[in-house]
GROMACS .gro file of C-alpha atoms in nm:
model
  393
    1UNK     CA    1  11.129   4.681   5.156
    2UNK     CA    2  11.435   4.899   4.964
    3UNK     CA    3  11.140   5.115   4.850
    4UNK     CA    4  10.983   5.161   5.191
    5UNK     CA    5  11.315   5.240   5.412
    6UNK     CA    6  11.394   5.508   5.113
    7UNK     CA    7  11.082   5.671   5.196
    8UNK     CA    8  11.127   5.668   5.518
    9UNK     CA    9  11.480   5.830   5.502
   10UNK     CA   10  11.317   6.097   5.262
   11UNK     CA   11  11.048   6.156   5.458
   12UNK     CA   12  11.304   6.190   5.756
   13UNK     CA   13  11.549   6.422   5.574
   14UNK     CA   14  11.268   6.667   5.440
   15UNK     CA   15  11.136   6.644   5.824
   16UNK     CA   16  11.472   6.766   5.877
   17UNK     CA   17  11.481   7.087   5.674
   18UNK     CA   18  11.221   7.253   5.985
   19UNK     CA   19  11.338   7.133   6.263
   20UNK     CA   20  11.747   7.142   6.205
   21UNK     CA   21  11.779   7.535   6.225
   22UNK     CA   22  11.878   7.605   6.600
   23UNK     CA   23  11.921   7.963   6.617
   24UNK     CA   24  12.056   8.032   7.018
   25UNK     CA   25  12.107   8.401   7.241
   26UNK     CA   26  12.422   8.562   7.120
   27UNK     CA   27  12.559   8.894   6.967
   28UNK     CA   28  12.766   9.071   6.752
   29UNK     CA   29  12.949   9.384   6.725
   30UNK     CA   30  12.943   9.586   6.407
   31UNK     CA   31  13.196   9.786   6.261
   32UNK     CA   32  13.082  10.135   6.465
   33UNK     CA   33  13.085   9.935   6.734
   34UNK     CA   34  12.772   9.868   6.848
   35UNK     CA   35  12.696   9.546   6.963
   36UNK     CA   36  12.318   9.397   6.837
   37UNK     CA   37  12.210   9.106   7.074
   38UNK     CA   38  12.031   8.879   6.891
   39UNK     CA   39  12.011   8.509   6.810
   40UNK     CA   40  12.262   8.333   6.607
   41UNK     CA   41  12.287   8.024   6.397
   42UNK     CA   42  12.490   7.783   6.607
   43UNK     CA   43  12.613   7.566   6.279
   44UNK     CA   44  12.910   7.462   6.503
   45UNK     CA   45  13.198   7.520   6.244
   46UNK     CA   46  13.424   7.357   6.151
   47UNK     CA   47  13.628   7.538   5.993
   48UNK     CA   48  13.590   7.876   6.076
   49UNK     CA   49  13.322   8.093   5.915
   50UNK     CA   50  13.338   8.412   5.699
   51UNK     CA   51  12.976   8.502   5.783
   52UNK     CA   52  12.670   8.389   5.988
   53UNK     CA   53  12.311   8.442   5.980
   54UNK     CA   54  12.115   8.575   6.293
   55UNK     CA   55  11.753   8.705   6.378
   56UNK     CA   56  11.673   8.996   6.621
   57UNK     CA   57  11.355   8.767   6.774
   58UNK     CA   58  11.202   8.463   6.784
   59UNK     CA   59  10.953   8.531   6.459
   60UNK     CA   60  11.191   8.749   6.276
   61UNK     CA   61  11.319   8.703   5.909
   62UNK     CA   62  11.682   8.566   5.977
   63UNK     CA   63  11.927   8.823   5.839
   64UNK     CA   64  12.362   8.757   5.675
   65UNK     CA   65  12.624   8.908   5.844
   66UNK     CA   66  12.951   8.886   5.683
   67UNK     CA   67  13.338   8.922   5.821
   68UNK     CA   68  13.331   9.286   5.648
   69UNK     CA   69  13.035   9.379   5.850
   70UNK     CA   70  13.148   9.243   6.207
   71UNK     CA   71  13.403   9.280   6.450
   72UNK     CA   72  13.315   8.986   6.670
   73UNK     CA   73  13.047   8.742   6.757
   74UNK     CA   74  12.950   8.500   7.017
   75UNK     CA   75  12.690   8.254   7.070
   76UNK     CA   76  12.627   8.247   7.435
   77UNK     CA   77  12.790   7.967   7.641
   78UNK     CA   78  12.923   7.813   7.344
   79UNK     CA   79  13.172   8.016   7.115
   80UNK     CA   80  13.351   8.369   7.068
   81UNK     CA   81  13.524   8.488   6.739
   82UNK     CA   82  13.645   8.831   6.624
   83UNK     CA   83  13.762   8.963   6.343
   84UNK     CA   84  14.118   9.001   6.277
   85UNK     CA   85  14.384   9.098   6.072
   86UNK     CA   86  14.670   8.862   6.067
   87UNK     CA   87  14.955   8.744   5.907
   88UNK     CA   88  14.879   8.366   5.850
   89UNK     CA   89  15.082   8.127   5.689
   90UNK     CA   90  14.897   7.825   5.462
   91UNK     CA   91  15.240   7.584   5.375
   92UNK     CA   92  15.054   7.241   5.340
   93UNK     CA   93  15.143   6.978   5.590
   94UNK     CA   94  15.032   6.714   5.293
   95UNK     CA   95  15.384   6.488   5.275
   96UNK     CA   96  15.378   6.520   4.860
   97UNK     CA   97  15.335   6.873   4.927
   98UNK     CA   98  15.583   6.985   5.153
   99UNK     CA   99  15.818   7.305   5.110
  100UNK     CA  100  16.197   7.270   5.130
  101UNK     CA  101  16.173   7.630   5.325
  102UNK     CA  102  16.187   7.591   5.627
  103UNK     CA  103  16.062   7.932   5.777
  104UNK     CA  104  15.667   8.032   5.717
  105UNK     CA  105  15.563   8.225   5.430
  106UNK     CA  106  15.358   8.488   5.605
  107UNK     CA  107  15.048   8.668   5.388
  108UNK     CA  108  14.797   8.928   5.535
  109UNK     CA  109  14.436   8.835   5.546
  110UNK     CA  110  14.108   8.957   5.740
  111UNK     CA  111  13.975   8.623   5.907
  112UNK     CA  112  13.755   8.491   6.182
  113UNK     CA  113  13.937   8.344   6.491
  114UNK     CA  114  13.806   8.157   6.709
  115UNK     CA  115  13.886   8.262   7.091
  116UNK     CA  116  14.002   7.958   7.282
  117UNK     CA  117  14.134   8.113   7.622
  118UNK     CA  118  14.032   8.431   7.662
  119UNK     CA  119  14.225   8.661   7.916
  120UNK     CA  120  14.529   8.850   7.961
  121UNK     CA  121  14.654   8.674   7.687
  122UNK     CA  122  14.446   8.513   7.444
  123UNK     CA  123  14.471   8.179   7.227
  124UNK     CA  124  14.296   8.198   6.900
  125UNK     CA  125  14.263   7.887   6.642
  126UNK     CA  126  14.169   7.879   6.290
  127UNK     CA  127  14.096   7.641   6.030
  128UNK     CA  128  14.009   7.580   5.718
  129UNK     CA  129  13.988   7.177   5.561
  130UNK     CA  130  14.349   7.045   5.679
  131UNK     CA  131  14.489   7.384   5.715
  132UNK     CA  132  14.515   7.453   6.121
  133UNK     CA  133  14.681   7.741   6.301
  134UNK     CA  134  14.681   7.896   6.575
  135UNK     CA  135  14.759   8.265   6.695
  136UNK     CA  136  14.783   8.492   7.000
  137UNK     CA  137  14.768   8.818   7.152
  138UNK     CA  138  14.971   8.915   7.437
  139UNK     CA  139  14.872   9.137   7.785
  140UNK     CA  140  14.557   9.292   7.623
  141UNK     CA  141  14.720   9.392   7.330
  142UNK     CA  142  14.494   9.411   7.030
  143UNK     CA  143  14.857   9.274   6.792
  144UNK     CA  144  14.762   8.886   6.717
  145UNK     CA  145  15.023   8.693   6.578
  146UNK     CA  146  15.041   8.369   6.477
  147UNK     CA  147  15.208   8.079   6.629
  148UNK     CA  148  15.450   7.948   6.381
  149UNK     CA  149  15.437   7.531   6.362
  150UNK     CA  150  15.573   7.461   5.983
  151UNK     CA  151  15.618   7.090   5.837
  152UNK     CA  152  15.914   7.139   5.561
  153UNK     CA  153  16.154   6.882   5.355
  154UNK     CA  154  16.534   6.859   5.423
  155UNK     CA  155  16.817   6.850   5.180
  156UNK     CA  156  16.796   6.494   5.218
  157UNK     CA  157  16.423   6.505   5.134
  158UNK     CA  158  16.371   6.433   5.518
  159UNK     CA  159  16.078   6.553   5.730
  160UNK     CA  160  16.143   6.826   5.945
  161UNK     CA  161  15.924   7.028   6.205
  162UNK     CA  162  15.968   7.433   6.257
  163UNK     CA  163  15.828   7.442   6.593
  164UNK     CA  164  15.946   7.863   6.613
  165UNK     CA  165  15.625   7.835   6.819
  166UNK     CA  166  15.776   7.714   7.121
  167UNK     CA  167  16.026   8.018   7.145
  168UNK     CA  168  15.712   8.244   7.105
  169UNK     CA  169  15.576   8.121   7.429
  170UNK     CA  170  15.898   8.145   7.585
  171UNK     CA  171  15.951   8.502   7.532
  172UNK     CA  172  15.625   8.630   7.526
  173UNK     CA  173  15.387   8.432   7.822
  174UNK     CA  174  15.712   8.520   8.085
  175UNK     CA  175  15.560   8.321   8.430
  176UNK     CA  176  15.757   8.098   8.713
  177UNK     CA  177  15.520   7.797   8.646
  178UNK     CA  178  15.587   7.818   8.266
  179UNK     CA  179  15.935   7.652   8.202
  180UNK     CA  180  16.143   7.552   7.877
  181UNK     CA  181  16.134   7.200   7.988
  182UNK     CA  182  15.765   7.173   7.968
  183UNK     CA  183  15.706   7.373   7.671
  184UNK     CA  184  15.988   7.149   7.483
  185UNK     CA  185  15.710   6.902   7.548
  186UNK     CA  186  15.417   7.093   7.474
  187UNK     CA  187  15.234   6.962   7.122
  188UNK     CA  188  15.083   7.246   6.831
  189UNK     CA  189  14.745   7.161   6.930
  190UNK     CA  190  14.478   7.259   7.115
  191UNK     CA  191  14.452   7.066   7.431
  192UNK     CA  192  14.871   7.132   7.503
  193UNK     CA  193  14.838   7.465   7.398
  194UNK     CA  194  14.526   7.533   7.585
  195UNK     CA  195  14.707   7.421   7.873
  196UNK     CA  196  15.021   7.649   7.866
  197UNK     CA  197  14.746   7.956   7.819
  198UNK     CA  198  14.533   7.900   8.137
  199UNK     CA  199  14.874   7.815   8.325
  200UNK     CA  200  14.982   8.199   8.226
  201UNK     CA  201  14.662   8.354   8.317
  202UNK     CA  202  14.653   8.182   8.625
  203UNK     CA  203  14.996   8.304   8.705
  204UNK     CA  204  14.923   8.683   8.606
  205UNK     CA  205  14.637   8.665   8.822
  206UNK     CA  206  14.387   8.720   8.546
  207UNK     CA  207  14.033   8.638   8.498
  208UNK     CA  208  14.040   8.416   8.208
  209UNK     CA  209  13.709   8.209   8.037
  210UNK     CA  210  13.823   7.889   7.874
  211UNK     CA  211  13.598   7.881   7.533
  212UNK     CA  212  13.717   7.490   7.467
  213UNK     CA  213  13.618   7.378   7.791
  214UNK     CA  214  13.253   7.566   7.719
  215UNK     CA  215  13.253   7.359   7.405
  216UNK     CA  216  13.377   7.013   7.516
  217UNK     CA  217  13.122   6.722   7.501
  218UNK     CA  218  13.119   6.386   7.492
  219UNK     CA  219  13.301   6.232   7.196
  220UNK     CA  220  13.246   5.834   7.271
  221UNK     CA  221  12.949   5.645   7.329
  222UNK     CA  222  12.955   5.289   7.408
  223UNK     CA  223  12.635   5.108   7.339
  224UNK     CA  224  12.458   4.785   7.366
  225UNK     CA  225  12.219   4.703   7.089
  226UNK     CA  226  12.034   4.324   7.110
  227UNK     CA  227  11.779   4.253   6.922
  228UNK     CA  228  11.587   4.096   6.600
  229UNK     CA  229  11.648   3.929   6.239
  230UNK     CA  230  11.397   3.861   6.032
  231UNK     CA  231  11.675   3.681   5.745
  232UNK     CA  232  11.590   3.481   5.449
  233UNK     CA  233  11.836   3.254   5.234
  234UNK     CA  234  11.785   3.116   4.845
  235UNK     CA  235  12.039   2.876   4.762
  236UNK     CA  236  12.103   2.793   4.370
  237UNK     CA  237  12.288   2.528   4.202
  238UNK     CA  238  12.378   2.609   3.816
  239UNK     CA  239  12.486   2.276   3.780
  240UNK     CA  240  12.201   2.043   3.968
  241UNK     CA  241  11.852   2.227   3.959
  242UNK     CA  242  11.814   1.954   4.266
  243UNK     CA  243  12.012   2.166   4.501
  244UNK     CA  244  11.833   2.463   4.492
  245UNK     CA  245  11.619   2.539   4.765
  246UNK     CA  246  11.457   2.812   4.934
  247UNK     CA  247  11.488   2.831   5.324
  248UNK     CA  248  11.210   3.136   5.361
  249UNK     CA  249  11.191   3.381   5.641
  250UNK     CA  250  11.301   3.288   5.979
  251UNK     CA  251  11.347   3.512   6.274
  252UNK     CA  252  11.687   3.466   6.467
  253UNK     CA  253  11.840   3.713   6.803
  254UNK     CA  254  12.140   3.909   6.710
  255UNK     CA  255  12.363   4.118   6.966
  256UNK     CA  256  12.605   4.368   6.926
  257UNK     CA  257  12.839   4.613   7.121
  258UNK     CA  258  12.889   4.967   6.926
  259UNK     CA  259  13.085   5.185   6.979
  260UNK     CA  260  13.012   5.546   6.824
  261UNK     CA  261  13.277   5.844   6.824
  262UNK     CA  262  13.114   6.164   6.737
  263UNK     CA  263  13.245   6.401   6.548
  264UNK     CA  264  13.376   6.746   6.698
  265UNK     CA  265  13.188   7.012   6.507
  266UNK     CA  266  12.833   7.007   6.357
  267UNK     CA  267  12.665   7.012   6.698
  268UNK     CA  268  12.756   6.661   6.724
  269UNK     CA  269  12.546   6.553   6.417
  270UNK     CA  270  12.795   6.343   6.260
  271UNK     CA  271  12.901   5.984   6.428
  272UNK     CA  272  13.175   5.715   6.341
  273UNK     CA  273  12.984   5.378   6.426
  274UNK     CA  274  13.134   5.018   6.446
  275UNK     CA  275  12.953   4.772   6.605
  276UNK     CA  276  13.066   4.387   6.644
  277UNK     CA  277  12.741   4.160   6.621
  278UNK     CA  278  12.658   3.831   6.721
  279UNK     CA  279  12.409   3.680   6.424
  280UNK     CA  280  12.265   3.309   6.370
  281UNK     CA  281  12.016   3.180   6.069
  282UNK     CA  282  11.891   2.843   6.083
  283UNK     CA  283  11.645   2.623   5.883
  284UNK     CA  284  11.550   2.264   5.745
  285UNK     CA  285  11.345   2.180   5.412
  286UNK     CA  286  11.187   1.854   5.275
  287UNK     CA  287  11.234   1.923   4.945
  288UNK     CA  288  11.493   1.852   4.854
  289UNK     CA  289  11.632   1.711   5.230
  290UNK     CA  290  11.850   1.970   5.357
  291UNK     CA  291  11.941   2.247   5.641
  292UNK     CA  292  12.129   2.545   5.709
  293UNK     CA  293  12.356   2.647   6.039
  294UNK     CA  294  12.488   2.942   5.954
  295UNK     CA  295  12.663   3.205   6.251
  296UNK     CA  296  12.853   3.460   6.263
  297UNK     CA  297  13.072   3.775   6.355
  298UNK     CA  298  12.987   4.064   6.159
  299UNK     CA  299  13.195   4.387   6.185
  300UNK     CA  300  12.957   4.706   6.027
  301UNK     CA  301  13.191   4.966   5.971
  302UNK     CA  302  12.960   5.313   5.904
  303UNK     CA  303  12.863   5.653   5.943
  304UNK     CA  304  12.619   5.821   6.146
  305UNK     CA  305  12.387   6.105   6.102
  306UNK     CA  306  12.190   6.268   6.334
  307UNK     CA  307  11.861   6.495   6.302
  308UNK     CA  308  11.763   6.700   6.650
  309UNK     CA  309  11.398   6.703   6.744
  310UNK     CA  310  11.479   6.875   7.096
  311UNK     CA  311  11.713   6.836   7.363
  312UNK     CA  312  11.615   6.483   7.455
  313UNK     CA  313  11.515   6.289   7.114
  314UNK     CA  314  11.647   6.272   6.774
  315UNK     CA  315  11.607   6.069   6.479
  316UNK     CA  316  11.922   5.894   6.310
  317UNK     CA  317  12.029   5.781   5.938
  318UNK     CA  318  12.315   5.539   5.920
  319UNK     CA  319  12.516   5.342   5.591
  320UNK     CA  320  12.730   5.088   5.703
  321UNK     CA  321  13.014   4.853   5.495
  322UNK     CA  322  12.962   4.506   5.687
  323UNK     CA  323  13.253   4.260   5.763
  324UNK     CA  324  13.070   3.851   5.775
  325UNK     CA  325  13.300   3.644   5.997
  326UNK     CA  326  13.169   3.302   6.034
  327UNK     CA  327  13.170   3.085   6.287
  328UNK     CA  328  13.159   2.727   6.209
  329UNK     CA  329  12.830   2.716   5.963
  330UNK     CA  330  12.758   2.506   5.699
  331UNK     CA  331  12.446   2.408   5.466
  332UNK     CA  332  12.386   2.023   5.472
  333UNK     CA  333  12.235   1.822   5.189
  334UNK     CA  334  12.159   1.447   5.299
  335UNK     CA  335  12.500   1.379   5.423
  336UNK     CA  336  12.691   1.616   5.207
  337UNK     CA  337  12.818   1.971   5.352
  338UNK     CA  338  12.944   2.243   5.211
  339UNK     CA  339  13.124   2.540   5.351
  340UNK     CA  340  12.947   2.839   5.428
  341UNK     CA  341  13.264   3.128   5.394
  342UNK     CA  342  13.300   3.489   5.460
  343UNK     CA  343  13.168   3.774   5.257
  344UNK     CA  344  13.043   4.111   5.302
  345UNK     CA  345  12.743   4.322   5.204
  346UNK     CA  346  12.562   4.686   5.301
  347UNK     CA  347  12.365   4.781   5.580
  348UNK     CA  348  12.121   5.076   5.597
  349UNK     CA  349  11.909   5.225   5.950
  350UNK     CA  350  11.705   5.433   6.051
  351UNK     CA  351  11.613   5.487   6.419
  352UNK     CA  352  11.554   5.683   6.701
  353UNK     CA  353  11.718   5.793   7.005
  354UNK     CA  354  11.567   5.925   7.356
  355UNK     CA  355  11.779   6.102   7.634
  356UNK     CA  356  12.112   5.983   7.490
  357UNK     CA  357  12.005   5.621   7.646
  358UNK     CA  358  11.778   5.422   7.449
  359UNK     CA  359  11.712   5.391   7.071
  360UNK     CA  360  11.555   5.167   6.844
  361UNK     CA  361  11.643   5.075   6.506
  362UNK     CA  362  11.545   4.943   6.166
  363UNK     CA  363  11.822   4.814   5.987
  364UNK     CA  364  11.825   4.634   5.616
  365UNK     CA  365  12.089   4.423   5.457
  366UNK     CA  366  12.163   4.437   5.130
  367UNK     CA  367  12.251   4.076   4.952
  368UNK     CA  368  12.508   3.868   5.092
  369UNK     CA  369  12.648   3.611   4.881
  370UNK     CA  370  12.768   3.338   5.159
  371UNK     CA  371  12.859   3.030   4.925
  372UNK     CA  372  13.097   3.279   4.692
  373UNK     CA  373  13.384   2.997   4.764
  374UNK     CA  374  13.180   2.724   4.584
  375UNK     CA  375  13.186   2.645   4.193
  376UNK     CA  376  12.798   2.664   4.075
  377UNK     CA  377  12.629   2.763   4.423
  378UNK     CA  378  12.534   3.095   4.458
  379UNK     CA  379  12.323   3.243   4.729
  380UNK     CA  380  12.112   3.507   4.845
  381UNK     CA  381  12.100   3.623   5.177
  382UNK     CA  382  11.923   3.901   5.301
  383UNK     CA  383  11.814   4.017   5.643
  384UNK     CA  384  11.619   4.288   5.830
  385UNK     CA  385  11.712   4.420   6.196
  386UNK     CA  386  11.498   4.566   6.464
  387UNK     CA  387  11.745   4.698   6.680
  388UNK     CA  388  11.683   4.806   7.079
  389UNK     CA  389  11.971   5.034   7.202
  390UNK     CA  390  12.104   5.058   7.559
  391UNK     CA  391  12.389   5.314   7.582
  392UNK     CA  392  12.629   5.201   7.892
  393UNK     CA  393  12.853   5.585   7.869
   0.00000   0.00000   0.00000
């Protein structure tokens, strides 16, 4: 079976290498400034690029273009950047790392920022691994600055926050709805700061196109997911060859509630699964006289991958670390019992999804040792899921 679900995820991943490349309507502007609609590579960054690739049609060789070569791009209905030349500070925000300056040290580089609010004023983010920043340019000037937001260490070897950026906003984005008391409470990210931006815009009476908005989706999915077991158990005893028995392949229901938090970049092709199940095995042999009750909780802890097909089916990948919790179980020889305890073990799926509502699964568990709390048992559990998905939101 290990043999024949790694096939399948090969087979699934070289699948992959076709149909993965989404190239969508967008353009660019060169450095003459002539702007060359076209379709780009909607990768989704996240962190922000320092080139793209892009084809003039459908059936044409896909070309590089590079942050020397372009001004701005945009992938229609989606994303904006442009070029620009900033002053950006990179002081880590990593506690072990932290500066004992306390104002920004401020170096000139030629990046990619992406547009957030776009208007009279414009918010810009960047950001590369852990680094994030954001900057802004002021009644259609062309001048982008940065928003300064600086973690630094005291003389006491405290934590302390530069938040300089809050006095930027204050002096620059002057407006009757925009008051020090609410921009004492506004946070360096992007929803807050998103916020504040529209809120001038609005006031100035500008036309303004909220990028973030364009781009938000839906981050949580909350699914159910009943289904099958096919689960076998082998039960040694080192120290009485009498014990050991083999309880063969039963099926049993299983039912779990996952929930899935997809990740924010990537064209939501990465997911964050946990998924609390609801599992029983059960079984009697003649020889020698015995039985097994065994339930449980378990608790898969995982990641998600996704592979488009179109807009309305994909397949999926998933590893997951699984959590046992039991629930009252034992294995019964004559009228002895012993103890069936926690333990944990891998899971690996494969599946499909339709419309963002239904999916089905194949799912197989590597070993689970569930007598580990008993001198000379051992055990060997194994199971394999087919999984039908229902997602409720």
């Amino acid at each position: 079976m290990k043999k024949q679900l790694l096939l399948l995820i090969t087979l699934i991943l070289s699948y992959n290498c076709y149909t993965q490349i989404s190239f969508e309507k967008g353009y660019f502007i060169d450095n003459n400034g002539n702007r060359i609609d076209c379709l780009i590579e909607n990768i989704d960054w996240k962190n922000n690029p320092t080139e793209f690739k892009y084809k003039l049609s459908e059936n044409s060789k896909s070309k590089k273009a590079t942050l020397t070569m372009v001004k701005e791009f945009s992938i229609q209905n989606f994303s904006k950047y442009v070029r620009g030349n900033v002053e950006i500070d990179r002081s880590s925000s990593i506690l072990n790392q932290l500066s004992s300056v306390r104002n920004p040290v401020l170096k000139k580089e030629t990046l990619f920022l992406k547009i957030l609010v776009e208007g009279k004023s414009n918010l810009y983010h960047y950001e590369d691994g852990n680094l994030i920043r954001f900057f802004f340019s002021k009644n259609d000037s062309n001048v982008i600055e940065q928003l300064i937001f600086k973690y630094y260490l005291t003389s006491n070897n405290f934590r302390a926050e530069n938040n300089r950026f809050k006095q930027q906003i204050i002096n620059n984005l002057k407006c009757n709805s925009i008051s020090s008391k609410n921009i004492e409470k506004t946070k360096y990210d992007n929803e807050d700061l998103i916020h504040v931006f529209i809120q001038y815009n609005q006031c100035m009476d500008s036309d303004f196109i909220n990028y973030y908005e364009k781009e938000k989706r839906d981050l949580f999915n909350f699914n159910l997911r009943p289904g099958v077991n096919i689960s076998s158990l082998n039960v040694t005893n080192q120290a009485n060859i009498f014990r050991n028995v083999d309880f063969g392949n039963k099926f049993g229901f299983r039912f779990g509630l996952e929930g899935e938090i997809i990740m924010p970049f990537n064209k939501n092709k990465w997911a964050i699964i946990v998924e609390p199940t609801y599992q029983q095995f059960s079984s009697e042999e003649e020889s020698p006289i015995s039985a097994v009750d065994y339930k449980s909780i378990e608790i898969p802890l995982g990641i998600r991958h996704y592979f488009f097909l179109n807009e309305n089916s994909k397949f999926f990948i998933n590893g997951s670390y699984v959590l046992d919790n039991v629930l009252n179980s034992k294995i019964s020889y004559s009228n002895t019992d012993f103890e069936i305890t926690k333990s944990t073990n891998l899971a690996f799926g494969i599946g499909y999804k339709q419309k963002d509502k239904y999916s089905l699964e194949l799912r197989y568990h590597t070993s689970r040792n569930i007598l580990s709390s008993l001198f000379f048992f051992s055990s060997d559990y194994n199971a394999l899921s087919i999984i039908f998905g229902y997602s409720l939101f």
